[in-house]
Tab-separated table of C-alpha atoms and ligand atoms in Angstrom:
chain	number	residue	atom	x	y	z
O	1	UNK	CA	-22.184	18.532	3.722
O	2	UNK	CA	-20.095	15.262	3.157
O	3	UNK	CA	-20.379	15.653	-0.444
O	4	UNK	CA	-17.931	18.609	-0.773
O	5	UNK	CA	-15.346	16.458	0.488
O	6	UNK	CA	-12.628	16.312	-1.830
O	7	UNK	CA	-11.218	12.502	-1.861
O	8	UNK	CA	-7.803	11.756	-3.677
O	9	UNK	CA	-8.910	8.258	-3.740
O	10	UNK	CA	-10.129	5.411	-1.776
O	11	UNK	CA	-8.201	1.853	-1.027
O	12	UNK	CA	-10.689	-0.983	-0.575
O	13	UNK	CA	-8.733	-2.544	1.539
O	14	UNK	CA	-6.332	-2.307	4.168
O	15	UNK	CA	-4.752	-4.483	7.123
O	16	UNK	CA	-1.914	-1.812	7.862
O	17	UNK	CA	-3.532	1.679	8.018
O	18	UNK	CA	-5.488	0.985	11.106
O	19	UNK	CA	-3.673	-1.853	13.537
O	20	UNK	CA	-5.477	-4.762	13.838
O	21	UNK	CA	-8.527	-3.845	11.701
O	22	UNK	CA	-9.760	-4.450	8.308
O	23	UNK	CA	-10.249	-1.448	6.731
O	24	UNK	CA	-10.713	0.498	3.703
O	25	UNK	CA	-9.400	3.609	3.592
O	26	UNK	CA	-10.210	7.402	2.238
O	27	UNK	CA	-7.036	9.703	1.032
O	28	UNK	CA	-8.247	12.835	1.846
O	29	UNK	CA	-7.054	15.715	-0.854
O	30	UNK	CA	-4.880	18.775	0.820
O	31	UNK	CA	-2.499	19.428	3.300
O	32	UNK	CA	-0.955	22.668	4.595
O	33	UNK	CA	2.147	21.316	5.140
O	34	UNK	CA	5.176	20.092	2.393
O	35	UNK	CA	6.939	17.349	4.610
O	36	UNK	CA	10.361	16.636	2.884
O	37	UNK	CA	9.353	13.252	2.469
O	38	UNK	CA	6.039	13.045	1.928
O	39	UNK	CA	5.445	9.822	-0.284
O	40	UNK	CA	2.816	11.876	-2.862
O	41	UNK	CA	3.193	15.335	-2.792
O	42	UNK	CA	0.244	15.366	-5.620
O	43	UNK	CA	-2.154	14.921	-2.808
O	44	UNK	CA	-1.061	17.969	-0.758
O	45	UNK	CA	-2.247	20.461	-3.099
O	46	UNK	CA	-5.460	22.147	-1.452
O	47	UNK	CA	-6.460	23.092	-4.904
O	48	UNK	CA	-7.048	19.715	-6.775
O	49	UNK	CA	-10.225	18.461	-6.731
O	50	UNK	CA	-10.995	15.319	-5.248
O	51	UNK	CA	-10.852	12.080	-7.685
O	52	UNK	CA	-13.764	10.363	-5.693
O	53	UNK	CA	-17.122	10.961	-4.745
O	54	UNK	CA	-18.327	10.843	-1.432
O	55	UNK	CA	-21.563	8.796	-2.730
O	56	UNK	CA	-19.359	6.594	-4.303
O	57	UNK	CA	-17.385	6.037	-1.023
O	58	UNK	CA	-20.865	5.578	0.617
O	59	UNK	CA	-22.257	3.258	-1.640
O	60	UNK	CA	-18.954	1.380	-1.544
O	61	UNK	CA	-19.532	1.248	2.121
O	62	UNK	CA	-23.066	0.562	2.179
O	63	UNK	CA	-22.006	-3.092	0.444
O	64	UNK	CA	-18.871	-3.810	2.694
O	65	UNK	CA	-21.522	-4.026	5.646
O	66	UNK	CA	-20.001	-6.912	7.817
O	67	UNK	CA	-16.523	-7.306	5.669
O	68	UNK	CA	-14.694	-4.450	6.563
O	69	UNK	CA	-14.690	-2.938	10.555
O	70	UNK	CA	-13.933	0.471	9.839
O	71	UNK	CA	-13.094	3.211	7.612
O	72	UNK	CA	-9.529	5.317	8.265
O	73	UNK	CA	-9.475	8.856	6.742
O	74	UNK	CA	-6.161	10.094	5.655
O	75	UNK	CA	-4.410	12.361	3.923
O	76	UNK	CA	-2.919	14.973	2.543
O	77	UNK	CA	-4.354	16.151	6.019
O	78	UNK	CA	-7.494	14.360	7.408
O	79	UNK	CA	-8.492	17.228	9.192
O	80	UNK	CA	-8.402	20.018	6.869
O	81	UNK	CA	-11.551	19.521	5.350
O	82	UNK	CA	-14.768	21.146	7.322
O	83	UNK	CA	-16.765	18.228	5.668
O	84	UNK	CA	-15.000	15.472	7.478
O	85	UNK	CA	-17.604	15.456	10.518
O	86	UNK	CA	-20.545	14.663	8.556
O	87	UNK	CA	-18.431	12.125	6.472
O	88	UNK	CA	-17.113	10.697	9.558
O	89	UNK	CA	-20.935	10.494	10.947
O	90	UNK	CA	-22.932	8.853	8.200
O	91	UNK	CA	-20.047	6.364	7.962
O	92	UNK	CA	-20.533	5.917	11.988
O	93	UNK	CA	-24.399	5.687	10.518
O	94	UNK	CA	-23.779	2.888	8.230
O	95	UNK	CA	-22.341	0.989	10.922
O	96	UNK	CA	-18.664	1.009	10.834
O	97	UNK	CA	-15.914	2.409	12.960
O	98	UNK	CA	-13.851	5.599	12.409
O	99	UNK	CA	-10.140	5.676	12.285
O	100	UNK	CA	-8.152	9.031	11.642
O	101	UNK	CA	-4.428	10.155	10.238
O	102	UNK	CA	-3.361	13.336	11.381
O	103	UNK	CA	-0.453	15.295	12.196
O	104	UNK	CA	-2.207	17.353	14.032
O	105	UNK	CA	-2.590	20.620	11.668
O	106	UNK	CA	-5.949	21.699	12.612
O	107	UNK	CA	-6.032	21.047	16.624
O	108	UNK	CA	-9.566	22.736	16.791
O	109	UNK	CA	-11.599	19.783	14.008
O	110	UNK	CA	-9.550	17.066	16.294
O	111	UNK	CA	-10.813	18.441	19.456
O	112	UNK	CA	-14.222	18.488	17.570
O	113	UNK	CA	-14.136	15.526	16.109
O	114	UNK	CA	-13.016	13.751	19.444
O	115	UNK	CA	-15.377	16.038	21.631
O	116	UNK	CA	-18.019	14.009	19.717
O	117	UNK	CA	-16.976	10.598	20.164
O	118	UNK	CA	-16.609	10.104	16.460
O	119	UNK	CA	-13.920	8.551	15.748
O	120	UNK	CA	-12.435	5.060	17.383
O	121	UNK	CA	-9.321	5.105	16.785
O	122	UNK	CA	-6.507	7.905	15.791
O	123	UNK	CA	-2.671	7.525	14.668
O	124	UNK	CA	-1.116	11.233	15.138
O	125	UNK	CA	2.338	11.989	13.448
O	126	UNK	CA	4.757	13.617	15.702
O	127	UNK	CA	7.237	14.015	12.841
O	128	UNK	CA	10.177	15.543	14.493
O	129	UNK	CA	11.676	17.527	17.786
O	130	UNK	CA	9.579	21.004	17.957
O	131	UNK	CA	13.272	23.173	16.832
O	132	UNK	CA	12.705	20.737	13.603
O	133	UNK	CA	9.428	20.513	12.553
O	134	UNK	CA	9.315	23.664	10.505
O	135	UNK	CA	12.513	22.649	8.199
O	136	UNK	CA	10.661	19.604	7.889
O	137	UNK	CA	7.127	21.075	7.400
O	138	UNK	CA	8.279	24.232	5.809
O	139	UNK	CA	5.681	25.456	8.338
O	140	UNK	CA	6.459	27.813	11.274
O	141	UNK	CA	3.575	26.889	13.112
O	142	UNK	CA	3.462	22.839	12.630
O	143	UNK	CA	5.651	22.133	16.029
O	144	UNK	CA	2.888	24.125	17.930
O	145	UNK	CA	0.054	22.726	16.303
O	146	UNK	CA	1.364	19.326	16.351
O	147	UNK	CA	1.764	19.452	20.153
O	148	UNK	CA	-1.258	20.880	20.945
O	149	UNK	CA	-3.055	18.283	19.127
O	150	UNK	CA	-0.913	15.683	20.934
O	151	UNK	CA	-2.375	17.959	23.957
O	152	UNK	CA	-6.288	17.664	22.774
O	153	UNK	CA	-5.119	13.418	22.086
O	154	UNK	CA	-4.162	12.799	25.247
O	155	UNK	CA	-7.001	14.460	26.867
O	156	UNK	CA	-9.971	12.000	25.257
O	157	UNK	CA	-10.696	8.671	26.398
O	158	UNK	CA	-10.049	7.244	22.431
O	159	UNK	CA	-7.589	4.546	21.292
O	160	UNK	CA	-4.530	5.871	19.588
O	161	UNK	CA	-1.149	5.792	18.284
O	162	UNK	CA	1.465	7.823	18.149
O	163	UNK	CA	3.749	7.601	15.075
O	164	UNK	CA	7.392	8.973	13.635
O	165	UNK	CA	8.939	8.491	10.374
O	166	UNK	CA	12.551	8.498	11.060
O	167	UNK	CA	13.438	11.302	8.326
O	168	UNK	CA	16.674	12.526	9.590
O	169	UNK	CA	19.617	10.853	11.872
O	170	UNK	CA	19.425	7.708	13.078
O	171	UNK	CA	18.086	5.890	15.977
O	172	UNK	CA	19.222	8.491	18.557
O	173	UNK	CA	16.872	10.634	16.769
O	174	UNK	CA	14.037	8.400	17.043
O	175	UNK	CA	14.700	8.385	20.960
O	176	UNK	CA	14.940	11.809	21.075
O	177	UNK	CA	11.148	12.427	19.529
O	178	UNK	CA	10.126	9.077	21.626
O	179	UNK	CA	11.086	10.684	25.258
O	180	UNK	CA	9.322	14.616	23.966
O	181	UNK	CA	6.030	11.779	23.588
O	182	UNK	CA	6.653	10.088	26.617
O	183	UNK	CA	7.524	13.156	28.776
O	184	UNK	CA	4.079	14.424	27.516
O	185	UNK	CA	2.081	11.341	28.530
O	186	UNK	CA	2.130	8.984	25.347
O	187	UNK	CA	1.624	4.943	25.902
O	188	UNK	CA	1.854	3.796	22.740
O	189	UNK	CA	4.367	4.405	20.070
O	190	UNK	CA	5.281	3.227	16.922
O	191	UNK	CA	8.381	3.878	14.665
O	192	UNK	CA	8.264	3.756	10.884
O	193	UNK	CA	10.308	3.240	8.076
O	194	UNK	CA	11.282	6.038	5.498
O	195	UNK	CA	10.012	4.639	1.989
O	196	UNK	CA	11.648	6.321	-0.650
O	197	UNK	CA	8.894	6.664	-3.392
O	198	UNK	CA	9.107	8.450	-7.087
O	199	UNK	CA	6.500	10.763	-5.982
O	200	UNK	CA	8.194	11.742	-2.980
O	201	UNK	CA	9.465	14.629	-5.467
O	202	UNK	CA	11.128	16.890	-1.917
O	203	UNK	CA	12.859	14.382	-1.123
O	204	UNK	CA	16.698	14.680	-1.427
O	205	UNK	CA	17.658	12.321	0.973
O	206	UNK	CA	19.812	10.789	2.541
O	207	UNK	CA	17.590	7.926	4.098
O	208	UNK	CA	18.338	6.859	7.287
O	209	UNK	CA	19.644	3.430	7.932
O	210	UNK	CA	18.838	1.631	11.150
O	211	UNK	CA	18.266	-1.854	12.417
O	212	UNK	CA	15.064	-2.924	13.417
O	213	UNK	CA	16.136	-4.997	16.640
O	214	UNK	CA	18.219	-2.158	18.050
O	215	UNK	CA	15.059	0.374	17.506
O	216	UNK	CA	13.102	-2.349	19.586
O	217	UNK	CA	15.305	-2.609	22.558
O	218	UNK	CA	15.797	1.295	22.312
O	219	UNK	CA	12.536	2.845	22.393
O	220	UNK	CA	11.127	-0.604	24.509
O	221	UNK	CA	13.523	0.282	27.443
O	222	UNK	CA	11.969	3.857	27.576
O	223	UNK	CA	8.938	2.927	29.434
O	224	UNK	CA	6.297	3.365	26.634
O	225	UNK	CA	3.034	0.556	27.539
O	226	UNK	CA	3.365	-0.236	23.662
O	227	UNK	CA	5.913	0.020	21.217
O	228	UNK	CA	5.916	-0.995	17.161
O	229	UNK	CA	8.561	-0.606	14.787
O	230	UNK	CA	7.812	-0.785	11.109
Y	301	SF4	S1	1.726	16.170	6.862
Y	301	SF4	FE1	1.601	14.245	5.695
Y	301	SF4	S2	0.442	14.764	3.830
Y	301	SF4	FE2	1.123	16.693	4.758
Y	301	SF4	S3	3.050	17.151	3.673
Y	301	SF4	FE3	3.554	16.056	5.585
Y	301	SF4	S4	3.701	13.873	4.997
Y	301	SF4	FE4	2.611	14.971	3.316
């Protein structure tokens, strides 16, 4: 049931979170992971209990009809939660699109979710080179699940994006996790921005410096169909 979905909290209103698209957008408690730099490690704790309601996310819905064109869940991790599906399907009900965060922790609800044409739209994290991901994560299993839910991704017909967060290095770095995506069949890339936040409490830096113009030329001349830098 959608109503045991535990909800951090829900923006109103976004024009970043999904490319493109109004939308508002759900914060999904939880995540199994403890990324260095996540930006709120308060919302990675499995054990909180959501801030919102789901019938106060539907109701909010129910009066954006026509303002908004979707609804993005995100995390914490997106997928974690068994009640996602029938979130993500009365919100399909109420007549708006679906767009997903992940970084891919739970393979098996993607491949479900997808499977079931649910969802419009999805931007995966691939966070780091596989030999990485686990002193990132602090997860010996995140480089596997993370590529096979690249794997699952790439195998639906569904509109995506595939995003880093340059953590560690510099732009070499970012070409290094760019060419693992391309090599494994990604078209469209983007490249974000370390924010260094006050809740970001794992973070102990340092924060890479690059220049936005040299990532562009970089990662363009790879061969990706799209790149964005952020
Ligand atoms: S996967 Fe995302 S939510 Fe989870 S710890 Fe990493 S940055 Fe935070």
């Amino acid at each position: 049931m959608p109503d045991s979905l535990q909800i951090a909290g829900l923006q109103r209103l976004s024009t970043v979170d999904w490319p493109g698209k109004l939308a508002a957008v759900a914060f999904l408690q939880g995540c199994p992971w403890a990324c260095t730099y996540c930006h709120n490690t308060a919302i990675i704790d499995c054990a909180m209990p959501g801030m919102v309601s789901w019938d106060d996310v539907r109701t909010f819905l129910s009066r954006r009809r026509g303002l908004l064109d979707g609804m993005v869940f995100s995390g914490g991790e997106a997928t974690r939660q068994p009640a996602l599906l029938p979130a993500v399907r009365q919100t399909r009900e109420l007549g708006f699109a679906v767009g997903l965060h992940t970084a891919g922790a739970f393979p098996n609800r993607l491949r479900e979710l997808l499977d079931q044409e649910l969802v419009d739209w999805v931007g995966l994290d691939i966070k780091a080179t596989p030999v990485d991901y686990q002193s990132l994560t602090g997860s010996p299993v995140a480089a596997e699940k993370a590529e096979k839910a690249l794997e699952i991704l790439l195998s639906h017909d569904v509109d995506y994006e595939v995003r880093m967060t340059l953590w560690k290095g510099g732009i070499d770095y970012a070409v290094a996790v760019a060419q693992w995506c391309l090599d494994r069949g990604v078209k469209q890339f983007a490249l974000q921005r370390l924010v260094e936040s006050p809740s970001a409490s794992l973070w102990k830096g340092p924060t890479p410096q690059w220049e936005k113009d040299e990532a562009l030329v970089r990662l363009g001349a790879l061969g990706f169909d799209h790149v964005a830098v952020r």
